[in-house]
Short mmCIF file of C-alpha atoms and ligand atoms in Angstrom, two decimals:
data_model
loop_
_atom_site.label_atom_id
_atom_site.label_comp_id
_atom_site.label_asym_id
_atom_site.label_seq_id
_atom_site.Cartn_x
_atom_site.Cartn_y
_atom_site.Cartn_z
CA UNK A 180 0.00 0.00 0.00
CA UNK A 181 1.35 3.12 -1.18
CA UNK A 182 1.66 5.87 1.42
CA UNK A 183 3.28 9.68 0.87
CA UNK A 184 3.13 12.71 2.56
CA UNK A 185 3.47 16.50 2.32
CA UNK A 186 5.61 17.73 5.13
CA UNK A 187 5.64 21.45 4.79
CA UNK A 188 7.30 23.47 7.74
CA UNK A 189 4.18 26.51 8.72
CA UNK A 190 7.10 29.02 8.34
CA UNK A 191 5.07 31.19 5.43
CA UNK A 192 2.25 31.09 2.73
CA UNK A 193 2.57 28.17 0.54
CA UNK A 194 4.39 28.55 -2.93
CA UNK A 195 4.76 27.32 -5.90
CA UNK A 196 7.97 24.87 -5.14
CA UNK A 197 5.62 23.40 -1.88
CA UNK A 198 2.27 23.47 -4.03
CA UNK A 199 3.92 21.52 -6.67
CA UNK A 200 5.66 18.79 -4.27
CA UNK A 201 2.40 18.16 -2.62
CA UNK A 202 0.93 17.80 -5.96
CA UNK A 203 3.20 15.29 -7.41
CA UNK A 204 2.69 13.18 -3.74
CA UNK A 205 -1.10 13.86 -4.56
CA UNK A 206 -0.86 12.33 -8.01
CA UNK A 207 1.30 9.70 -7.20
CA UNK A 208 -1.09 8.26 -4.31
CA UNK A 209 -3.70 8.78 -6.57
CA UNK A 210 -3.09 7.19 -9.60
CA UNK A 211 -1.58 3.93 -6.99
CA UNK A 212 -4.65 4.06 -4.90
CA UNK A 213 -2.60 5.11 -2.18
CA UNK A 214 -2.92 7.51 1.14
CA UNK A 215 -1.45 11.19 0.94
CA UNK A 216 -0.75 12.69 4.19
CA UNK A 217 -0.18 15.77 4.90
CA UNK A 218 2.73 16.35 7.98
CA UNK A 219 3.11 19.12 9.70
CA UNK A 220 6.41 19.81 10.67
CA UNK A 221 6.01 22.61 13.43
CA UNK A 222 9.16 22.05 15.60
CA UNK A 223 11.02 25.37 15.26
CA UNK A 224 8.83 27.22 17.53
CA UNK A 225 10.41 30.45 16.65
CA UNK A 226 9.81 30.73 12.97
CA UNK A 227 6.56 28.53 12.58
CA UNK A 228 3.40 30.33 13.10
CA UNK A 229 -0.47 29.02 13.10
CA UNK A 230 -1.08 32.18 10.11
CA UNK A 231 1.80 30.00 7.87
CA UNK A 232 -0.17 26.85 8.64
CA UNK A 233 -3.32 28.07 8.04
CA UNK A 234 -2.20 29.42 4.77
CA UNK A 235 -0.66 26.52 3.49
CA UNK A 236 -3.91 24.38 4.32
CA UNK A 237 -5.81 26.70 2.13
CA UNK A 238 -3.35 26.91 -0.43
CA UNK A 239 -3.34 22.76 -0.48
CA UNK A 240 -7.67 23.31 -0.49
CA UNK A 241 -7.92 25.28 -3.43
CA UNK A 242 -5.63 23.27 -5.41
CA UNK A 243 -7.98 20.54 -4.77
CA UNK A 244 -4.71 18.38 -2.84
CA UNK A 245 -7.15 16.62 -0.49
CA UNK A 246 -5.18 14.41 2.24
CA UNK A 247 -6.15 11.38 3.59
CA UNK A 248 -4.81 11.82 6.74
CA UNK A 249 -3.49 14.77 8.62
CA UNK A 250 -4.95 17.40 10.29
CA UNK A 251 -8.63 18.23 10.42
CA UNK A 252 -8.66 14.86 8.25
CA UNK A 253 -7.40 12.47 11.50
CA UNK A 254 -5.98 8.97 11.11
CA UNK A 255 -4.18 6.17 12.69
CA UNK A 256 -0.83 7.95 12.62
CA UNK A 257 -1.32 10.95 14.54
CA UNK A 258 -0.73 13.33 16.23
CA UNK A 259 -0.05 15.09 12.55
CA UNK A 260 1.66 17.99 13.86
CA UNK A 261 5.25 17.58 15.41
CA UNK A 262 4.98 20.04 17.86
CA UNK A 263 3.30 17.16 19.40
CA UNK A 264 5.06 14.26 19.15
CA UNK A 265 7.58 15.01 21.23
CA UNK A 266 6.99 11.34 23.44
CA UNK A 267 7.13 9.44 20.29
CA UNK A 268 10.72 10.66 19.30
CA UNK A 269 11.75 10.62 23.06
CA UNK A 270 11.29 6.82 22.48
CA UNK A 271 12.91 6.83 19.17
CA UNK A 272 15.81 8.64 20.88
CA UNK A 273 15.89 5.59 23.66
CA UNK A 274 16.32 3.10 21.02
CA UNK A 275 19.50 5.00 19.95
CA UNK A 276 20.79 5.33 23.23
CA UNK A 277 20.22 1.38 24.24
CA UNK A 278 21.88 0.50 20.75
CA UNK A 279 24.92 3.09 21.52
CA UNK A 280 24.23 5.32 18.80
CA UNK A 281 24.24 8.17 20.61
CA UNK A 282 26.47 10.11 22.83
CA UNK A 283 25.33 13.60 24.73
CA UNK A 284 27.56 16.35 24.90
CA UNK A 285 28.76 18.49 28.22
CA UNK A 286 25.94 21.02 27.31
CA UNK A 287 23.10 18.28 26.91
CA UNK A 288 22.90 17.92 23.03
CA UNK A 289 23.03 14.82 22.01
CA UNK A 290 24.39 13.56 18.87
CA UNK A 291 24.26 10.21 16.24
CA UNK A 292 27.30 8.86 15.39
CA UNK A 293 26.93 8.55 11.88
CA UNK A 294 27.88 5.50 10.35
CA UNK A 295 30.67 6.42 7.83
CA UNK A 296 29.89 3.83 5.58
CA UNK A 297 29.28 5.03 2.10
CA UNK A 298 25.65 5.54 1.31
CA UNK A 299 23.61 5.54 -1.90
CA UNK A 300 19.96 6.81 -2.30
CA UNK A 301 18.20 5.32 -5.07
CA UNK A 302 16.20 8.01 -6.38
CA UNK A 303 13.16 7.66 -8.76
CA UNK A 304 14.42 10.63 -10.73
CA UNK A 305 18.13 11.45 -9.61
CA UNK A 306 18.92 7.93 -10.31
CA UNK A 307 21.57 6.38 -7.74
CA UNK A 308 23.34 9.00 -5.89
CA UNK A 309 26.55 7.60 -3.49
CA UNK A 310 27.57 9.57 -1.11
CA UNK A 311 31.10 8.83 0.11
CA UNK A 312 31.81 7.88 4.03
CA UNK A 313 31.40 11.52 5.73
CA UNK A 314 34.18 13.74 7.59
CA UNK A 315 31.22 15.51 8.67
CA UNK A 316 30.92 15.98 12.62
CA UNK A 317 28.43 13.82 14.21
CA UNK A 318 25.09 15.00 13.82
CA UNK A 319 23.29 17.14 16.58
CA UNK A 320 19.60 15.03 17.27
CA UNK A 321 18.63 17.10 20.15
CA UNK A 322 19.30 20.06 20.84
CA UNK A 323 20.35 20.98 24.83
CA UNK A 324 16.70 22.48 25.59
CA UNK A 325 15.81 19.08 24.27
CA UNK A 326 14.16 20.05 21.07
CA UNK A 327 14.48 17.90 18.15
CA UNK A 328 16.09 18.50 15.09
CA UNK A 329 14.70 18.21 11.48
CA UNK A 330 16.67 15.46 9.85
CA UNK A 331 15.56 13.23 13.33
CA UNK A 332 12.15 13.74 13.35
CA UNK A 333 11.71 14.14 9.86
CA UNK A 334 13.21 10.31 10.05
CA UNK A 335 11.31 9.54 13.11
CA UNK A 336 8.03 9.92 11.64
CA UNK A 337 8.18 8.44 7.90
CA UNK A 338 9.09 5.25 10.06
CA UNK A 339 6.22 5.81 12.57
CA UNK A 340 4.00 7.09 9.87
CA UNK A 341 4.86 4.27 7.46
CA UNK A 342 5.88 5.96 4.34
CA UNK A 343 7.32 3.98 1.21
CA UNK A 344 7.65 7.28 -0.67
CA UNK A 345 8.78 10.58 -0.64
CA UNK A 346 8.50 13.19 -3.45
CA UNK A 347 10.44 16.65 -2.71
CA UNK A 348 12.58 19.29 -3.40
CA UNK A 349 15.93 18.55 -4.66
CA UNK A 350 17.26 21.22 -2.36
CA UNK A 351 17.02 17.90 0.19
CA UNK A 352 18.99 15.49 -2.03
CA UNK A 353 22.21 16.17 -0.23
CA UNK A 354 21.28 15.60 3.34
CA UNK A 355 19.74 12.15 2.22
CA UNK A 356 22.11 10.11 3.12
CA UNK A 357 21.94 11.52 6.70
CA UNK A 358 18.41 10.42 6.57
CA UNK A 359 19.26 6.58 5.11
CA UNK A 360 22.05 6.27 8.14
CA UNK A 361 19.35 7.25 10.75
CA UNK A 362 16.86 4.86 9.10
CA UNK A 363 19.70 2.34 8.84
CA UNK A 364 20.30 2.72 12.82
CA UNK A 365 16.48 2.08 13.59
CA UNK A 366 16.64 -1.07 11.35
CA UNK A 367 14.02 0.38 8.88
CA UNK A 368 13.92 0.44 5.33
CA UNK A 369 14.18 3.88 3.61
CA UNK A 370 11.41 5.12 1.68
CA UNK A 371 11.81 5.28 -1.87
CA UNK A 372 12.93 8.84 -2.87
CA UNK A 373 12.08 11.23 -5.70
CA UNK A 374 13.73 14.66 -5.58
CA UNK A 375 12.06 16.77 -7.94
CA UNK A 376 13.72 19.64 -9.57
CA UNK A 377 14.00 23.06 -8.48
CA UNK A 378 11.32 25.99 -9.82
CA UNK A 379 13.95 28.62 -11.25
CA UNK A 380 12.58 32.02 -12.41
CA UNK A 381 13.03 33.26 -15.88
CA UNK A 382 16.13 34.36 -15.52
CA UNK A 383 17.26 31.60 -14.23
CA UNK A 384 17.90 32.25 -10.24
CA UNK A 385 16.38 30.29 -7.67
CA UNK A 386 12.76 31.19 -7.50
CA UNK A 387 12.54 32.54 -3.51
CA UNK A 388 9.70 33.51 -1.55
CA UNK A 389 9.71 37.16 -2.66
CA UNK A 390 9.53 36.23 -6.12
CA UNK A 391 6.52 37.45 -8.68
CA UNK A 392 4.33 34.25 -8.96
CA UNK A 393 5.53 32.47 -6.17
CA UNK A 394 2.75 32.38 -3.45
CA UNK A 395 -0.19 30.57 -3.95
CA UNK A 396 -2.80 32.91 -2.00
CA UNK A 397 -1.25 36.10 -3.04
CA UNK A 398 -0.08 35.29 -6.79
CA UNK A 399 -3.04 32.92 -8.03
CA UNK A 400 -5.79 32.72 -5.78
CA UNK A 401 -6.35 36.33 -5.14
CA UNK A 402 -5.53 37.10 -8.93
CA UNK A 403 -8.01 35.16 -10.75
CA UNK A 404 -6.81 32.30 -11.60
CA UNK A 405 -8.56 28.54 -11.18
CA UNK A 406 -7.83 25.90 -9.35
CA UNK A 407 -7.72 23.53 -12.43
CA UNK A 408 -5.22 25.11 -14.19
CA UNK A 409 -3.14 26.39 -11.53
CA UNK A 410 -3.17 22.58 -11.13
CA UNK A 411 -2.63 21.91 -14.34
CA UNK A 412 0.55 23.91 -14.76
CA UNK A 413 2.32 23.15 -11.55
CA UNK A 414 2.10 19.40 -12.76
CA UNK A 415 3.87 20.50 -15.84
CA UNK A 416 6.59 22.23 -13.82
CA UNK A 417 9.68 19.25 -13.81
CA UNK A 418 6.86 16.91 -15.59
CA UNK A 419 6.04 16.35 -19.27
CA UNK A 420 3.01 13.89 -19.67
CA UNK A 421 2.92 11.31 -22.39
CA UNK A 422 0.09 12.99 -23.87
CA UNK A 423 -1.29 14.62 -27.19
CA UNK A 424 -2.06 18.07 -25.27
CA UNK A 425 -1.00 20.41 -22.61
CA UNK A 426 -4.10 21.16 -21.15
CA UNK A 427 -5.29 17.88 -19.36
CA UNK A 428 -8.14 17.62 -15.99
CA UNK A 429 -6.74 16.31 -12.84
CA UNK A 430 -8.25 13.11 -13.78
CA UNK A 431 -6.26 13.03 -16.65
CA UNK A 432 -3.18 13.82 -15.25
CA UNK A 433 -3.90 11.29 -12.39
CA UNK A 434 -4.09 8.52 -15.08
CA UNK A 435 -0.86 9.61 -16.71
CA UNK A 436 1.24 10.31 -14.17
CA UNK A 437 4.68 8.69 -14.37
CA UNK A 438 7.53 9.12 -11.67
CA UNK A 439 10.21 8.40 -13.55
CA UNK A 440 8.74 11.12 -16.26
CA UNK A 441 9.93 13.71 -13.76
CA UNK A 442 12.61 15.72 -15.45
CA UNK A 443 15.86 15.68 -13.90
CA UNK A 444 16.63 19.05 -14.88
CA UNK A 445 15.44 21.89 -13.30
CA UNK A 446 12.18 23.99 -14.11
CA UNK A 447 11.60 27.34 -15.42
CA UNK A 448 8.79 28.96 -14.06
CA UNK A 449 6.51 31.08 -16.72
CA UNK A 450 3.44 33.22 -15.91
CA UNK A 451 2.98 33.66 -19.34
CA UNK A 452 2.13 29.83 -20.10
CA UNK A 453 0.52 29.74 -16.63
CA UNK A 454 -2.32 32.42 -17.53
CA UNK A 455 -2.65 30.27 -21.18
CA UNK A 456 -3.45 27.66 -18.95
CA UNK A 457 -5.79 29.85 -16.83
CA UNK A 458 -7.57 31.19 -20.46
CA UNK A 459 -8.17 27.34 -21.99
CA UNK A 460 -9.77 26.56 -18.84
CA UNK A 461 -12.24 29.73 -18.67
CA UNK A 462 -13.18 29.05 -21.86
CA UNK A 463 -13.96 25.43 -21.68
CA UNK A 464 -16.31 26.38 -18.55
CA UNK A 465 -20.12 26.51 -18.50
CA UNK A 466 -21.44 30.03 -17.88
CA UNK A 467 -22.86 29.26 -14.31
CA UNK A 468 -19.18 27.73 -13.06
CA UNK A 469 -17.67 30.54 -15.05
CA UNK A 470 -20.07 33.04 -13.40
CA UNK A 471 -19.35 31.04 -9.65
CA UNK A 472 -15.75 31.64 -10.33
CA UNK A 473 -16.02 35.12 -11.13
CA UNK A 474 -18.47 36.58 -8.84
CA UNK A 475 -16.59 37.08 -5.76
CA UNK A 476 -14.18 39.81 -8.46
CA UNK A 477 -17.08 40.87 -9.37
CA UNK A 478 -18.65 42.03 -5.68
CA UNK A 479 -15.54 43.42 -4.90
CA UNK A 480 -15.53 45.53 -8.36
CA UNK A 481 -18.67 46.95 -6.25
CA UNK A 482 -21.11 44.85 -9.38
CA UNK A 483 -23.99 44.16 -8.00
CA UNK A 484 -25.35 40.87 -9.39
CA UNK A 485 -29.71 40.40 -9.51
CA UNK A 486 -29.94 37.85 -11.94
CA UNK A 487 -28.06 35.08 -12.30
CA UNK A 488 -28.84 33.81 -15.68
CA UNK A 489 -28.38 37.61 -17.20
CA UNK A 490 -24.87 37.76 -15.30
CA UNK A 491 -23.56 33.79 -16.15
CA UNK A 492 -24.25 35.06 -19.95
CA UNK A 493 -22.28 38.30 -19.16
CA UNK A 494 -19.90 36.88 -18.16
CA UNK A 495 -19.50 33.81 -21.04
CA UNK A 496 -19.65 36.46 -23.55
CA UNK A 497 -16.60 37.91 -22.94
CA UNK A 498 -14.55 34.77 -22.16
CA UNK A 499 -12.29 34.84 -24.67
CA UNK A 500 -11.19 38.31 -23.86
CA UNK A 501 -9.62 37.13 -20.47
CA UNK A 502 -6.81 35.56 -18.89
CA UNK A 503 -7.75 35.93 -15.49
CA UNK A 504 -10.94 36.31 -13.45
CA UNK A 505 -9.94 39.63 -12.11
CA UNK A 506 -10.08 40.87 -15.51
CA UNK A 507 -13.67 40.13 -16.33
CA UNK A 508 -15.47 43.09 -14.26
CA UNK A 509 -13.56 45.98 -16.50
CA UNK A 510 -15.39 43.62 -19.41
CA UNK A 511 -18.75 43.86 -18.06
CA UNK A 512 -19.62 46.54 -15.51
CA UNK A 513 -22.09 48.47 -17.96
CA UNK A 514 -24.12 45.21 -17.69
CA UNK A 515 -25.06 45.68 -14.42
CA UNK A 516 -25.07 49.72 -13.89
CA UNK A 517 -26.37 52.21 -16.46
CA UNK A 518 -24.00 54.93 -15.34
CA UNK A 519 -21.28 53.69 -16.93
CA UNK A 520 -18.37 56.23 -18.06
CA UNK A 521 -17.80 56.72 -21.95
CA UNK A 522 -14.06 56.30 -22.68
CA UNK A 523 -12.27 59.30 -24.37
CA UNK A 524 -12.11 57.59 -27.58
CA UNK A 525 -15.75 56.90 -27.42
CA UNK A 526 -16.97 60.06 -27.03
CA UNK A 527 -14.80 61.39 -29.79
CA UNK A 528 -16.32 58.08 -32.08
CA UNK A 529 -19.93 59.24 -31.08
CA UNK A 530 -19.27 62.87 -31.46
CA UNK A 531 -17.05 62.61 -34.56
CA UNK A 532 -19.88 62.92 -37.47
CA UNK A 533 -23.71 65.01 -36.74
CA UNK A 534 -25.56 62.15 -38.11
CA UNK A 535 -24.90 59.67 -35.73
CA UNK A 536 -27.48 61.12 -33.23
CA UNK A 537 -29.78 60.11 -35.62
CA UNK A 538 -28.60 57.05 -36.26
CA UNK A 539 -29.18 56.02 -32.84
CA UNK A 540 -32.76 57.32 -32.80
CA UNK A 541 -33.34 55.18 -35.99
CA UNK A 542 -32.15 52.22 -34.14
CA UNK A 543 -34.10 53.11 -30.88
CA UNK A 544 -37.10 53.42 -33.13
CA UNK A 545 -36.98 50.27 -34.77
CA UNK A 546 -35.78 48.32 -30.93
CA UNK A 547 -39.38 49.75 -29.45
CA UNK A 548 -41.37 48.22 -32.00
CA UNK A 549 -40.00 44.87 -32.16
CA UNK A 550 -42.75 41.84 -31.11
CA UNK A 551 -39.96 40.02 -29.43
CA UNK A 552 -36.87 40.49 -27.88
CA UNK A 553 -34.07 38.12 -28.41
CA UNK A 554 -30.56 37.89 -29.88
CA UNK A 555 -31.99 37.47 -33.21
CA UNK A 556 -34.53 39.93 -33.09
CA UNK A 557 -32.19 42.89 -31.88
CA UNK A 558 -29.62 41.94 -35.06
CA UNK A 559 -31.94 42.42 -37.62
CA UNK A 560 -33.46 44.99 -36.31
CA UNK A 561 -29.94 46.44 -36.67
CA UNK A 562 -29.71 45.79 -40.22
CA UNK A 563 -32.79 47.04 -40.64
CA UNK A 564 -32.13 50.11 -39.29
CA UNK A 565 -29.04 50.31 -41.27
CA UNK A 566 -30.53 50.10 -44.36
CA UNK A 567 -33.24 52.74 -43.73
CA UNK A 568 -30.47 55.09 -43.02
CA UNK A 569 -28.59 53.67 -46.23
CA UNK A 570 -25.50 52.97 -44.00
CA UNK A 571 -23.82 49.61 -43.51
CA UNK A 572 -24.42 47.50 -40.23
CA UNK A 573 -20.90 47.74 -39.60
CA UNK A 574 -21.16 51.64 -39.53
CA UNK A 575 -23.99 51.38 -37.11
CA UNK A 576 -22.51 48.85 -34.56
CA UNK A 577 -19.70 50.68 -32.84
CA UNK A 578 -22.29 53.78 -32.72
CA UNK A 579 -24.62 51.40 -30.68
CA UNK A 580 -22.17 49.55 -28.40
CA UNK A 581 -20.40 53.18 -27.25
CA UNK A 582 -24.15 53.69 -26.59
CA UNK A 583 -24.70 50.89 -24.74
CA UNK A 584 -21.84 49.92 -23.01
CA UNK A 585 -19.47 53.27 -23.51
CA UNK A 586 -16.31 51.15 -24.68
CA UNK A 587 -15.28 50.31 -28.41
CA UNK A 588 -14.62 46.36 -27.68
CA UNK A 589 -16.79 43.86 -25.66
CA UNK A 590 -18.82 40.97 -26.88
CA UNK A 591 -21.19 41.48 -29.78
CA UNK A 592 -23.38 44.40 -29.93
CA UNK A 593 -26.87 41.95 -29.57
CA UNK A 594 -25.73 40.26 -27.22
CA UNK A 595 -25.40 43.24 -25.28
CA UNK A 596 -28.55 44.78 -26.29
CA UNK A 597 -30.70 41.50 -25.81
CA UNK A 598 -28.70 40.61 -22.66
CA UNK A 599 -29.81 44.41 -20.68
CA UNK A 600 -33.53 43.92 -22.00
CA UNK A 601 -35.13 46.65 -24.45
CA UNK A 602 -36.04 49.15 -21.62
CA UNK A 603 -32.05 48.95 -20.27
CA UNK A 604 -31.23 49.49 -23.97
CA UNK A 605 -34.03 52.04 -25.05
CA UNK A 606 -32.55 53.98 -21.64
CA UNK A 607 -28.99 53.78 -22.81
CA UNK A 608 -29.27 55.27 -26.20
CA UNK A 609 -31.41 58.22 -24.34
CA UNK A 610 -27.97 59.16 -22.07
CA UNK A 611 -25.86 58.82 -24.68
CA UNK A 612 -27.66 60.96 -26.72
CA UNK A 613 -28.34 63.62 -23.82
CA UNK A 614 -24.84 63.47 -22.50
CA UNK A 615 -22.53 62.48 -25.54
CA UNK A 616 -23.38 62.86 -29.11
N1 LIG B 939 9.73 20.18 6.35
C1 LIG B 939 10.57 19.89 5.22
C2 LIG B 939 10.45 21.04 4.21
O1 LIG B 939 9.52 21.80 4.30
C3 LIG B 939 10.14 18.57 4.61
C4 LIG B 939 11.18 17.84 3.87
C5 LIG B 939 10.67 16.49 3.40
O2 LIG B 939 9.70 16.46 2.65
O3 LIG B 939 11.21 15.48 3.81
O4 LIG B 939 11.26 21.19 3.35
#
């Protein structure tokens, strides 16, 4: 039975390099049928914080990472928060000490004598790695205020825990081997590892904390993008799938997932080719998801949303104008307000030529006398009104949506019309025509 874990330490938001190790552990479990756990590994008092931890379990919820077992989940294994386990690796610690392995210094911290036999990790995508017999000092275990360090309990509780995998950064690769000797003194086997490449930025540094697109709350969830292909693209970071496309559902990368796919070579992170991701997957969306996604930039764009059907095909209409979610109110704010500003070049457009104020009142004239009201309806009356005034539609248009939404792009000009109702319309062309033309 395949078991993994995400062991992030609460000591900020979670990122990109964290979202995507958690991920691969997610898909890996997944596509074996196995359990994910997520760890939290809370021993440095001083730089962990509950705000970190809180952020990195939302970060983990929106990406959809569910765990199996952890916290607010439970599970056989717990507690899943080191802070509290301190009994369990005083035990561990015991076992050293009856076995000799351990010797405590004059000011109480006690250290493993390392084996200093050569040690190779077999890694899923660094391939066998030997270390050579260290020079290295023994290794500090426990500090003197009897606090544990990483490397022990990190050790500790894959045995306790029973993992028989670990996916994560390659920035751990070189203390492995101090991790195989520990596991080597408990007589337990080593999980198998998989040290995944780093995330570099463009430019090829070390993608850090501080860096644009690294943190999942403030970079991606609070800038409009979706879960999916936030997903999507982190999977893609130090992964190429065996498929046809790029744009695959979780499902889909479940079912192809393939650990020894995982590059070797580190990653280049691109915001560019993570908003393509974000656009393929707002415009494969229904209009109520796409309106669900969108409303909560909408409300605080100060929109105020009455009718849901009106606003989900708002909202669809201008989907392949956007990237982002947070770009979709600047598309359609005139739909829900009527005092919506004309921009510059509007004005001038509506302004530019006398006749056009009478262009609109032909249009307005043939709109109030239409039977019905519906997409089709509102374009010919369009053309209809075009030809009385021996004009072409396409002269007309632009005229109608400064009118009625007082921009020069947006969706098409029907749409708009038949989406706002005659009255809304009828009462646009009026202002325009008092305040503009
Ligand atoms: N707490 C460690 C980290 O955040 C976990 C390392 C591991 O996955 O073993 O890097």
């Amino acid at each position: 039975m395949i078991r993994v874990r995400f062991a992030p330490s609460p000591t900020g938001d979670l990122h990109v390099g964290g979202g995507r190790t958690a991920l691969f552990n997610w898909l890996f479990a997944r596509k074996n049928g196995g359990t994910f756990i997520l760890r939290i590994e809370d021993t440095d008092g001083a730089r962990n914080t509950e705000e970190a931890q809180r952020g990195i379990v939302k970060g983990l919820r929106w990406l959809g990472l569910d765990w199996d077992e952890g916290p607010e989940a439970g599970g056989p294994h717990g507690p899943y928060f080191q802070s509290q386990r301190k009994a369990i690796y005083d035990a561990y610690l015991a076992r050293l000490e009856a076995d000799g392995r351990v010797y405590t210094e004059e000011n109480g911290a006690v250290r493993f004598k390392f084996s200093r036999t050569a040690i190779t990790v077999h890694d899923l995508v660094c391939g066998d790695v030997t270390f050579a017999p260290t020079e290295e000092p023994d290794m500090t275990i426990r500090r003197p205020d009897g606090s544990y360090i990483f490397h022990f309990v990190n050790v500790v509780d894959d045995i306790e825990m029973k993992m028989t995998h670990v996916f994560r950064g390659e920035d751990h690769l070189s203390n492995t081997w101090k991790h195989i000797d520990l596991f080597n003194a408990f007589g337990a086997t080593p999980p198998t590892y998989a040290h995944i490449p780093l995330i570099l930025n463009p430019d090829g540094s070390k993608m850090s904390k501080r860096d644009a697109g690294s943190a999942i709350e403030h970079s991606y969830i609070n800038e409009g993008f979706l879960p999916d292909a936030v997903f999507n693209y982190l999977a893609m970071l130090g992964w190429t799938p065996r498929a046809d496309k790029e744009v695959l559902t979780r499902q889909e990368l479940v079912q192809l997932f393939d650990p020894s796919e995982i590059h070797s070579a580190n990653a280049r992170f691109d915001m560019h080719k993570c908003q393509w991701f974000n656009a393929q997957f707002l415009r494969a969306m229904t209009p109520e998801a796409l309106l669900d996604a969108a409303r909560p930039f909408m409300e605080s764009q100060g929109l105020v949303i009455a009718d849901d059907a009106m606003a989900a095909a708002a909202v669809f209409s201008v989907k392949e104008k956007v990237s982002l979610l947070t770009e979709i109110p600047a598309w359609v704010h005139y739909f829900f307000r009527e005092d919506y500003p004309f921009e510059a070049d509007v004005s001038d457009k509506l302004k530019a030529k006398p006749e056009n104020s009478g262009l609109l009142r032909a249009v307005a004239g043939v709109f109030a006398g239409l039977k019905e009201w519906t997409e089709a309806s509102v374009h010919a009356a369009i053309e209809e009104a075009a030809k009385g005034a021996s004009v072409k539609p396409g002269a007309l248009m632009p005229l109608l949506r400064a009118a009625l939404s007082g921009q020069s792009r947006g969706p098409g000009v029907s749409t708009i019309a038949h989406l706002v109702g005659r009255e809304s319309t009828l009462r646009r062309i009026d202002r325009a025509l008092a305040e503009v033309c």
